[in-house]
Amino acid sequence: MDKKWLPLTVVLGAAGLAVLTASLWPEEEKPPLPRTLCHGALSRQTAELIDDGKGGEVSAEEWESKGQGGLTVFKGCGVKRASADADPRGIFNLIVADSRNDPGPRKNAVPLGPGATGWAIPEEASATLPAGCAARMGSTAPYVMVTLIVPFQEPEKKLVDRDTAIRNNTAIVREAATNLARLAGCG
């Protein structure tokens, strides 16, 4: 071998060894992100529709308890976004609870559209699960409601326009109601 090629051979050999070592070196494994949030009610993609403009990875804190006053269904979920410099910030809450009466729409609410019973305003939305879901979920109440609460979208805060907020809220409660009814076997 000609001595002028020796440095190139050494460099290429070292580079090849570095690439081989890096490809075989075990990486720190991260658990896969869950595909669903809020007790299986929301896809990660739908949960990301609501954003406070500060970005961050979406996560959820779920809880479940017995309802109050003889009601038996109460599931909640707080959806958060990661912050680089602080604790995760709460973006919205999704509550699933049985109810003895349908409270009806809020003032200036928009209906959810065909195939869904409920309403939406910029900071809140509600959908009623189909008839029979309450019984399938172990409740004696006639209704199970899915309620979305998004405090930072109140109209006076003007972080998003009214139509966008209503459209996003509608998408979230419709998906949550559809998935929860499917999971309960009543939709």
XYZ file of N, CA and C in Angstrom:
561
model
N 0.841 -1.175 0.000
C 0.000 0.000 0.000
C 0.887 1.238 0.000
N 0.501 2.179 -0.790
C 1.239 3.427 -0.896
C 0.999 4.239 0.381
N 2.053 4.820 0.948
C 1.947 5.551 2.207
C 1.047 6.782 2.106
N 0.864 7.322 0.929
C 0.008 8.506 0.801
C -1.467 8.165 1.052
N -1.900 6.917 0.903
C -3.289 6.506 1.126
C -3.530 6.059 2.566
N -2.496 5.870 3.347
C -2.625 5.384 4.711
C -3.481 6.305 5.590
N -3.278 7.631 5.599
C -4.128 8.492 6.439
C -5.612 8.412 6.048
N -5.903 8.360 4.744
C -7.288 8.257 4.290
C -7.903 6.935 4.739
N -7.160 5.859 4.661
C -7.652 4.551 5.087
C -7.954 4.550 6.583
N -7.077 5.151 7.363
C -7.272 5.220 8.813
C -8.516 6.048 9.144
N -8.675 7.205 8.495
C -9.832 8.076 8.749
C -11.131 7.372 8.356
N -11.167 6.748 7.194
C -12.383 6.044 6.756
C -12.691 4.859 7.667
N -11.668 4.165 8.102
C -11.873 3.040 9.016
C -12.429 3.507 10.347
N -11.897 4.610 10.881
C -12.384 5.159 12.149
C -13.824 5.651 12.009
N -14.139 6.295 10.886
C -15.508 6.775 10.652
C -16.478 5.603 10.561
N -16.087 4.552 9.867
C -16.938 3.367 9.760
C -17.168 2.721 11.107
N -16.126 2.653 11.940
C -16.254 2.086 13.278
C -17.179 2.949 14.135
N -17.071 4.271 14.014
C -17.944 5.175 14.781
C -19.402 4.997 14.381
N -19.669 4.873 13.091
C -21.042 4.679 12.617
C -21.583 3.345 13.113
N -20.785 2.293 13.044
C -21.213 0.971 13.512
C -21.482 0.990 15.003
N -20.626 1.626 15.789
C -20.802 1.712 17.239
C -22.073 2.488 17.578
N -22.280 3.609 16.900
C -23.474 4.431 17.168
C -24.754 3.684 16.826
N -24.738 2.904 15.761
C -25.958 2.194 15.366
C -26.269 1.029 16.301
N -25.242 0.465 16.933
C -25.464 -0.669 17.827
C -25.622 -0.265 19.286
N -25.245 0.954 19.639
C -25.312 1.414 21.019
C -26.764 1.527 21.466
N -27.114 0.972 22.625
C -28.518 1.048 23.057
C -28.904 2.482 23.418
N -30.063 2.897 22.908
C -30.566 4.233 23.212
C -31.496 4.148 24.406
N -31.655 5.269 25.070
C -32.603 5.318 26.172
C -34.001 5.182 25.567
N -34.695 4.136 25.986
C -36.021 3.895 25.407
C -37.051 4.774 26.090
N -37.917 5.337 25.263
C -39.012 6.146 25.774
C -40.292 5.374 25.551
N -41.186 5.399 26.530
C -42.440 4.688 26.320
C -43.237 5.360 25.204
N -43.943 4.584 24.405
C -44.725 5.202 23.325
C -45.835 6.086 23.896
N -46.091 7.185 23.217
C -47.172 8.065 23.656
C -48.509 7.359 23.459
N -49.412 7.521 24.396
C -50.712 6.894 24.192
C -51.428 7.526 23.008
N -52.180 6.710 22.312
C -52.915 7.230 21.149
C -54.188 7.926 21.569
N -54.686 7.590 22.742
C -55.924 8.205 23.202
C -55.714 8.874 24.552
N -56.551 9.832 24.816
C -56.538 10.564 26.072
C -57.938 10.532 26.666
N -58.038 10.923 27.898
C -59.337 11.105 28.565
C -60.192 9.842 28.530
N -59.674 8.782 29.108
C -60.403 7.517 29.218
C -60.802 6.955 27.856
N -59.987 7.201 26.845
C -60.255 6.696 25.504
C -61.209 7.550 24.696
N -61.569 8.722 25.211
C -62.553 9.566 24.530
C -61.968 10.407 23.406
N -60.698 10.777 23.500
C -60.123 11.696 22.520
C -58.854 11.138 21.904
N -58.699 11.415 20.620
C -57.423 11.124 19.977
C -56.490 12.282 20.314
N -55.227 12.011 20.291
C -54.228 13.047 20.546
C -54.377 14.181 19.526
N -54.674 13.828 18.284
C -54.823 14.823 17.216
C -55.970 15.782 17.524
N -57.102 15.258 17.979
C -58.239 16.123 18.294
C -57.948 16.971 19.524
N -57.309 16.385 20.529
C -56.972 17.151 21.739
C -56.058 18.325 21.408
N -55.236 18.180 20.381
C -54.327 19.251 20.002
C -55.003 20.403 19.262
N -56.287 20.263 18.944
C -57.001 21.357 18.275
C -57.023 22.616 19.128
N -57.095 22.425 20.435
C -57.152 23.586 21.320
C -55.739 23.884 21.791
N -55.311 25.111 21.501
C -53.952 25.517 21.821
C -53.998 26.942 22.358
N -53.234 27.185 23.384
C -53.178 28.525 23.955
C -52.131 29.403 23.277
N -51.567 28.912 22.167
C -50.597 29.681 21.414
C -49.174 29.565 21.920
N -48.953 28.772 22.964
C -47.617 28.650 23.542
C -46.968 27.310 23.210
N -47.677 26.453 22.447
C -47.130 25.165 22.032
C -46.912 24.215 23.180
N -46.193 23.138 22.910
C -45.899 22.141 23.930
C -46.620 20.837 23.662
N -46.022 19.737 24.105
C -46.586 18.397 23.950
C -47.851 18.248 24.797
N -48.854 17.568 24.250
C -50.121 17.358 24.940
C -50.027 16.134 25.841
N -50.554 16.256 27.048
C -50.668 15.128 27.966
C -52.002 15.262 28.699
N -52.344 14.255 29.455
C -53.623 14.308 30.167
C -53.484 13.713 31.556
N -54.221 14.272 32.469
C -54.340 13.734 33.814
C -55.784 13.289 33.961
N -55.989 12.000 34.129
C -57.348 11.440 34.193
C -57.709 11.093 35.629
N -58.973 11.217 35.956
C -59.462 10.806 37.262
C -60.853 10.220 37.092
N -61.271 9.492 38.076
C -62.571 8.830 38.031
C -63.055 8.672 39.465
N -64.345 8.882 39.676
C -64.914 8.699 41.009
C -66.402 8.431 40.885
N -67.010 8.105 41.994
C -68.458 7.922 42.029
C -69.087 9.306 41.985
N -70.168 9.420 41.248
C -70.862 10.701 41.154
C -71.471 11.101 42.492
N -72.011 12.293 42.567
C -72.598 12.802 43.799
C -74.110 12.617 43.804
N -74.694 12.513 44.976
C -76.144 12.451 45.117
C -76.767 11.237 44.461
N -76.160 10.085 44.574
C -76.718 8.865 43.999
C -76.361 8.647 42.537
N -75.681 9.596 41.919
C -75.231 9.411 40.546
C -73.964 8.559 40.565
N -73.750 7.784 39.517
C -72.667 6.803 39.565
C -71.547 7.034 38.568
N -71.742 7.893 37.584
C -70.717 8.078 36.555
C -70.063 9.445 36.731
N -68.756 9.435 36.934
C -68.018 10.688 36.931
C -66.593 10.383 36.520
N -66.237 10.842 35.328
C -64.876 10.698 34.824
C -64.424 12.079 34.394
N -63.215 12.391 34.702
C -62.689 13.685 34.321
C -61.319 13.541 33.714
N -60.933 14.596 33.042
C -59.648 14.594 32.386
C -59.206 16.038 32.229
N -58.005 16.316 32.649
C -57.417 17.629 32.442
C -56.339 17.514 31.379
N -56.519 18.170 30.250
C -55.531 18.118 29.177
C -54.571 19.281 29.376
N -53.275 18.949 29.298
C -52.226 19.930 29.565
C -51.253 19.982 28.401
N -50.498 21.066 28.353
C -49.401 21.192 27.389
C -48.112 21.435 28.163
N -47.061 20.794 27.715
C -45.764 20.914 28.371
C -45.207 22.318 28.197
N -44.503 22.773 29.218
C -43.809 24.055 29.167
C -42.329 23.794 29.357
N -41.507 24.487 28.608
C -40.069 24.294 28.714
C -39.528 24.810 30.043
N -40.135 25.858 30.570
C -39.587 26.501 31.764
C -40.475 26.404 33.001
N -41.574 25.666 32.924
C -42.481 25.593 34.075
C -43.251 24.273 34.051
N -44.119 24.125 35.036
C -44.988 22.949 35.068
C -45.927 22.991 33.877
N -46.462 21.815 33.465
C -47.423 21.818 32.351
C -48.606 22.739 32.654
N -49.109 23.400 31.624
C -50.244 24.305 31.782
C -51.524 23.605 31.372
N -52.559 23.815 32.156
C -53.868 23.255 31.832
C -54.473 23.956 30.639
N -54.973 23.174 29.688
C -55.567 23.735 28.479
C -57.088 23.616 28.528
N -57.578 22.414 28.844
C -59.023 22.241 28.990
C -59.316 21.042 29.857
N -60.563 20.991 30.352
C -61.050 19.851 31.111
C -62.198 19.214 30.340
N -62.253 17.900 30.395
C -63.341 17.152 29.794
C -63.963 16.328 30.919
N -65.258 16.536 31.153
C -65.964 15.865 32.238
C -67.067 14.993 31.646
N -67.146 13.754 32.098
C -68.214 12.836 31.707
C -68.977 12.510 32.983
N -70.252 12.850 33.019
C -71.037 12.633 34.236
C -72.485 12.338 33.879
N -73.100 11.475 34.692
C -74.526 11.231 34.488
C -75.330 12.370 35.112
N -76.543 12.535 34.628
C -77.366 13.655 35.062
C -78.838 13.254 35.053
N -79.579 13.778 36.009
C -81.021 13.494 36.075
C -81.807 14.350 35.081
N -81.259 15.495 34.693
C -81.951 16.349 33.721
C -80.969 16.887 32.697
N -81.502 17.147 31.528
C -80.717 17.762 30.470
C -80.813 19.273 30.678
N -79.699 19.933 31.007
C -79.771 21.360 31.307
C -80.075 22.237 30.095
N -79.980 21.690 28.895
C -80.240 22.485 27.703
C -79.066 23.374 27.360
N -79.154 24.068 26.228
C -78.013 24.879 25.765
C -77.838 26.174 26.555
N -76.635 26.685 26.557
C -76.323 27.984 27.150
C -76.799 29.090 26.198
N -76.870 30.284 26.709
C -77.261 31.442 25.906
C -76.258 31.627 24.767
N -76.747 31.899 23.569
C -75.952 32.113 22.354
C -75.170 30.885 21.910
N -75.621 29.697 22.314
C -74.929 28.460 21.941
C -75.290 28.035 20.524
N -74.367 27.311 19.912
C -74.544 26.776 18.569
C -74.754 25.269 18.692
N -75.767 24.695 17.984
C -75.955 23.235 18.037
C -74.740 22.502 17.475
N -74.528 21.267 17.932
C -73.382 20.474 17.487
C -73.523 19.974 16.055
N -74.709 19.977 15.528
C -74.902 19.543 14.147
C -75.579 18.180 14.073
N -75.816 17.704 12.844
C -76.537 16.450 12.642
C -75.855 15.263 13.321
N -76.672 14.415 13.916
C -76.174 13.200 14.541
C -75.638 13.385 15.946
N -75.712 14.582 16.483
C -75.217 14.833 17.841
C -76.201 15.728 18.576
N -76.368 15.457 19.854
C -77.231 16.283 20.688
C -76.340 17.080 21.615
N -76.387 18.393 21.488
C -75.570 19.233 22.345
C -75.379 20.612 21.748
N -74.461 21.352 22.326
C -74.253 22.738 21.962
C -72.798 23.132 22.225
N -72.404 24.288 21.688
C -71.052 24.801 21.903
C -71.063 26.321 21.951
N -70.239 26.862 22.831
C -69.913 28.281 22.894
C -68.377 28.339 22.960
N -67.758 29.511 22.843
C -66.286 29.547 22.789
C -65.573 28.902 23.979
N -66.104 29.031 25.180
C -65.394 28.513 26.349
C -65.952 27.207 26.898
N -66.984 26.665 26.274
C -67.603 25.445 26.795
C -68.398 24.746 25.697
N -68.565 23.445 25.841
C -69.408 22.674 24.931
C -69.919 21.469 25.694
N -71.059 20.952 25.262
C -71.651 19.803 25.932
C -72.343 18.923 24.907
N -72.204 17.616 25.096
C -72.886 16.642 24.240
C -73.549 15.619 25.150
N -74.719 15.152 24.728
C -75.429 14.116 25.466
C -75.218 12.803 24.742
N -74.810 11.775 25.481
C -74.629 10.459 24.876
C -75.985 9.901 24.466
N -76.025 8.993 23.492
C -77.296 8.433 23.032
C -78.080 7.749 24.162
N -79.388 7.654 23.961
C -80.260 6.990 24.933
C -79.751 5.575 25.185
N -79.803 5.164 26.399
C -79.362 3.829 26.770
C -77.920 3.776 27.240
N -77.152 4.800 26.969
C -75.745 4.792 27.406
C -75.627 4.860 28.923
N -76.488 5.639 29.551
C -76.411 5.760 31.012
C -76.564 4.389 31.660
N -77.549 3.618 31.220
C -77.751 2.281 31.782
C -76.555 1.380 31.492
N -76.000 1.458 30.287
C -74.834 0.643 29.926
C -73.610 1.024 30.758
N -73.589 2.261 31.243
C -72.462 2.724 32.049
C -72.729 2.538 33.545
N -73.846 1.888 33.900
C -74.153 1.584 35.295
C -74.902 2.666 36.036
N -75.566 3.560 35.330
C -76.278 4.663 35.968
C -77.788 4.457 35.872
N -78.493 4.956 36.874
C -79.961 4.957 36.817
C -80.482 6.299 36.316
N -79.587 7.261 36.107
C -79.979 8.568 35.578
C -80.270 8.426 34.084
N -81.119 9.286 33.534
C -81.450 9.169 32.113
C -80.391 9.709 31.148
N -79.455 10.522 31.623
C -78.505 11.169 30.723
C -77.055 10.960 31.174
N -76.188 10.906 30.197
C -74.749 11.035 30.446
C -74.283 12.169 29.549
N -73.668 13.146 30.174
C -73.226 14.346 29.477
C -71.704 14.372 29.394
N -71.206 14.834 28.255
C -69.782 15.090 28.072
C -69.648 16.608 27.998
N -68.899 17.178 28.929
C -68.761 18.632 28.984
C -67.302 19.030 28.844
N -67.057 19.957 27.958
C -65.725 20.502 27.711
C -65.684 21.914 28.266
N -64.644 22.216 29.045
C -64.487 23.551 29.612
C -63.110 24.075 29.221
N -63.113 25.218 28.504
C -61.872 25.823 28.004
C -61.824 27.269 28.498
N -61.304 27.502 29.703
C -61.377 28.847 30.283
C -60.646 29.932 29.506
N -59.528 29.640 28.848
C -58.786 30.712 28.182
C -59.435 31.154 26.879
N -60.496 30.483 26.426
C -61.167 30.876 25.178
C -62.369 31.782 25.420
N -62.529 32.301 26.618
C -63.636 33.217 26.875
C -63.517 34.398 25.910
N -64.643 34.827 25.336
C -64.612 35.875 24.303
C -63.847 37.139 24.697
N -63.927 37.542 25.951
C -63.241 38.777 26.343
C -61.718 38.629 26.345
N -61.198 37.400 26.368
C -59.745 37.198 26.327
C -59.206 37.250 24.899
N -60.042 37.032 23.919
C -59.737 37.181 22.488
C -58.455 36.480 22.035
N -58.187 35.294 22.555
C -57.017 34.539 22.100
C -57.301 33.814 20.792
N -58.552 33.419 20.587
C -58.983 32.814 19.322
C -60.324 33.425 18.963
N -60.640 33.431 17.682
C -61.927 34.005 17.290
C -63.057 33.043 17.654
N -64.244 33.581 17.778
C -65.418 32.835 18.226
C -65.692 31.606 17.356
N -65.661 31.773 16.037
C -65.975 30.661 15.138
C -64.977 29.515 15.266
N -63.690 29.839 15.364
C -62.662 28.804 15.521
C -62.841 28.071 16.845
N -63.082 28.816 17.917
C -63.281 28.197 19.228
C -64.484 27.256 19.210
N -65.585 27.693 18.624
C -66.789 26.854 18.566
C -66.541 25.625 17.701
N -65.881 25.795 16.578
C -65.586 24.666 15.687
C -64.700 23.628 16.398
N -63.658 24.076 17.095
C -62.776 23.157 17.817
C -63.501 22.466 18.973
N -64.280 23.225 19.726
C -65.032 22.653 20.843
C -66.028 21.606 20.345
N -66.685 21.908 19.228
C -67.637 20.967 18.645
C -66.939 19.674 18.244
N -65.800 19.789 17.592
C -65.053 18.592 17.171
C -64.672 17.733 18.370
N -64.244 18.364 19.447
C -63.810 17.616 20.625
C -64.981 16.906 21.300
N -66.086 17.604 21.564
C -67.190 16.922 22.267
C -67.875 15.895 21.381
N -67.929 16.134 20.078
C -68.516 15.121 19.177
C -67.669 13.850 19.188
N -66.341 14.003 19.067
C -65.478 12.825 19.096
C -65.562 12.113 20.442
N -65.546 12.878 21.529
C -65.615 12.269 22.864
C -66.926 11.500 23.042
N -68.041 12.098 22.652
C -69.338 11.426 22.795
C -69.400 10.168 21.935
N -68.914 10.241 20.711
C -68.915 9.088 19.806
C -68.059 7.954 20.361
N -66.844 8.279 20.806
C -65.944 7.241 21.319
C -66.449 6.635 22.632
N -66.983 7.471 23.518
C -67.490 6.941 24.789
C -68.711 6.055 24.560
N -69.586 6.431 23.631
C -70.745 5.600 23.312
C -70.292 4.265 22.706
N -69.298 4.304 21.853
C -68.767 3.084 21.271
C -68.152 2.189 22.346
N -67.376 2.785 23.264
C -66.759 2.016 24.347
C -67.801 1.396 25.275
N -68.914 2.097 25.474
C -69.979 1.590 26.349
C -70.906 0.622 25.610
N -70.760 0.540 24.285
C -71.592 -0.354 23.495
C -73.005 0.165 23.290
N -73.151 1.472 23.231
C -74.497 2.037 23.072
C -74.567 3.048 21.931
N -73.580 3.096 21.104
C -73.597 4.111 20.051
C -73.304 3.592 18.706
